[in-house]
C-alpha positions in Angstrom: 103.3 121.7 86.1 103.7 120.2 82.6 107.1 119.5 81.2 108.2 117.7 78.0 109.2 114.1 78.5 110.4 111.2 76.4 109.6 107.6 77.3 109.5 104.2 75.7 106.3 102.1 76.3 107.0 98.5 77.2 104.6 95.6 77.4 103.4 94.3 80.8 100.8 92.0 82.1 98.2 94.8 82.3 99.3 96.3 78.9 100.5 93.5 76.8 100.7 95.5 73.5 100.9 99.2 74.0 100.4 101.2 70.9 104.0 102.4 70.6 105.7 99.5 72.3 109.5 99.7 72.3 109.5 103.0 70.4 110.6 106.3 72.1 107.7 108.7 72.2 107.3 112.3 73.3 104.8 113.3 76.0 104.3 115.3 79.0 105.2 114.7 82.6 102.5 116.0 85.0 103.7 117.3 88.3 101.1 118.1 90.9 102.4 121.1 92.9 99.3 121.7 95.0 97.0 118.7 95.8 94.4 121.1 97.3 93.6 122.6 93.9 94.5 119.7 91.6 91.7 118.5 89.3 93.0 115.2 87.8 89.8 114.3 86.0 89.7 117.8 84.3 93.3 117.4 83.4 92.8 114.0 82.0 89.9 115.2 79.8 91.9 118.2 78.6 94.9 115.9 77.7 92.6 113.6 75.8 90.9 116.5 74.0 94.3 117.9 73.0 95.6 114.5 71.9 92.6 113.9 69.7 93.8 116.8 67.5 96.8 114.6 66.4 96.1 111.6 64.2 99.1 109.6 65.6 97.4 109.6 69.0 94.1 108.1 67.8 92.5 105.7 70.3 92.8 102.0 69.5 89.7 99.7 69.3 87.3 102.6 69.2 88.4 103.9 72.7 87.2 100.8 74.6 90.0 101.1 77.1 89.0 104.7 77.9 85.4 103.6 78.3 86.4 100.9 80.6 88.6 103.2 82.7 85.9 105.8 83.3 83.0 103.4 83.4 80.9 105.0 80.7 81.0 105.6 77.0 79.6 109.1 77.6 83.1 110.7 77.9 84.2 109.3 74.6 80.9 110.4 72.9 81.3 113.9 74.4 84.9 114.2 73.1 83.8 112.9 69.7 81.0 115.5 69.6 83.5 118.2 70.3 82.2 119.3 73.7 84.5 121.5 75.7 86.3 120.3 78.8 84.2 122.6 80.9 81.0 121.2 79.4 82.1 117.6 80.0 83.2 118.3 83.6 79.9 120.2 84.4 77.8 117.3 83.0 79.7 114.9 85.3 79.4 116.9 88.6 76.3 115.2 89.9 77.7 111.7 89.1 80.9 112.6 91.0 79.0 114.0 93.9 76.9 110.8 94.1 80.0 108.6 93.9 81.7 110.5 96.7 78.6 110.1 98.9 78.4 106.4 98.0 82.1 105.7 99.0 82.0 107.7 102.2 81.1 104.6 104.5 84.1 102.7 103.1 86.8 105.3 103.7 89.1 104.7 106.6 89.9 108.4 107.0 87.8 111.4 106.0 89.4 113.4 103.2 
């Protein structure tokens, strides 16, 4: 579920200078109602793609934080090239499968 929300970004040790620090901004609150079907990566890409259509939400420093968060500059390049959410997710399927397999020995519990 998506619902409108208003919040005021504040600085913190991990985000010392948020883009809209101390200014109320509008956004969306995301509420996961069924974890079995939730696709957070797809949702994140869809939200980024939607935000790119609004100049006031432009990424700072060329999107380096997004690149750092996802571990590759491919996502940013795909968004800039106008690829659809479905295309981006499909291109990442093999990487996600490999990552899940790689992490398996480190899990305390099977998902």
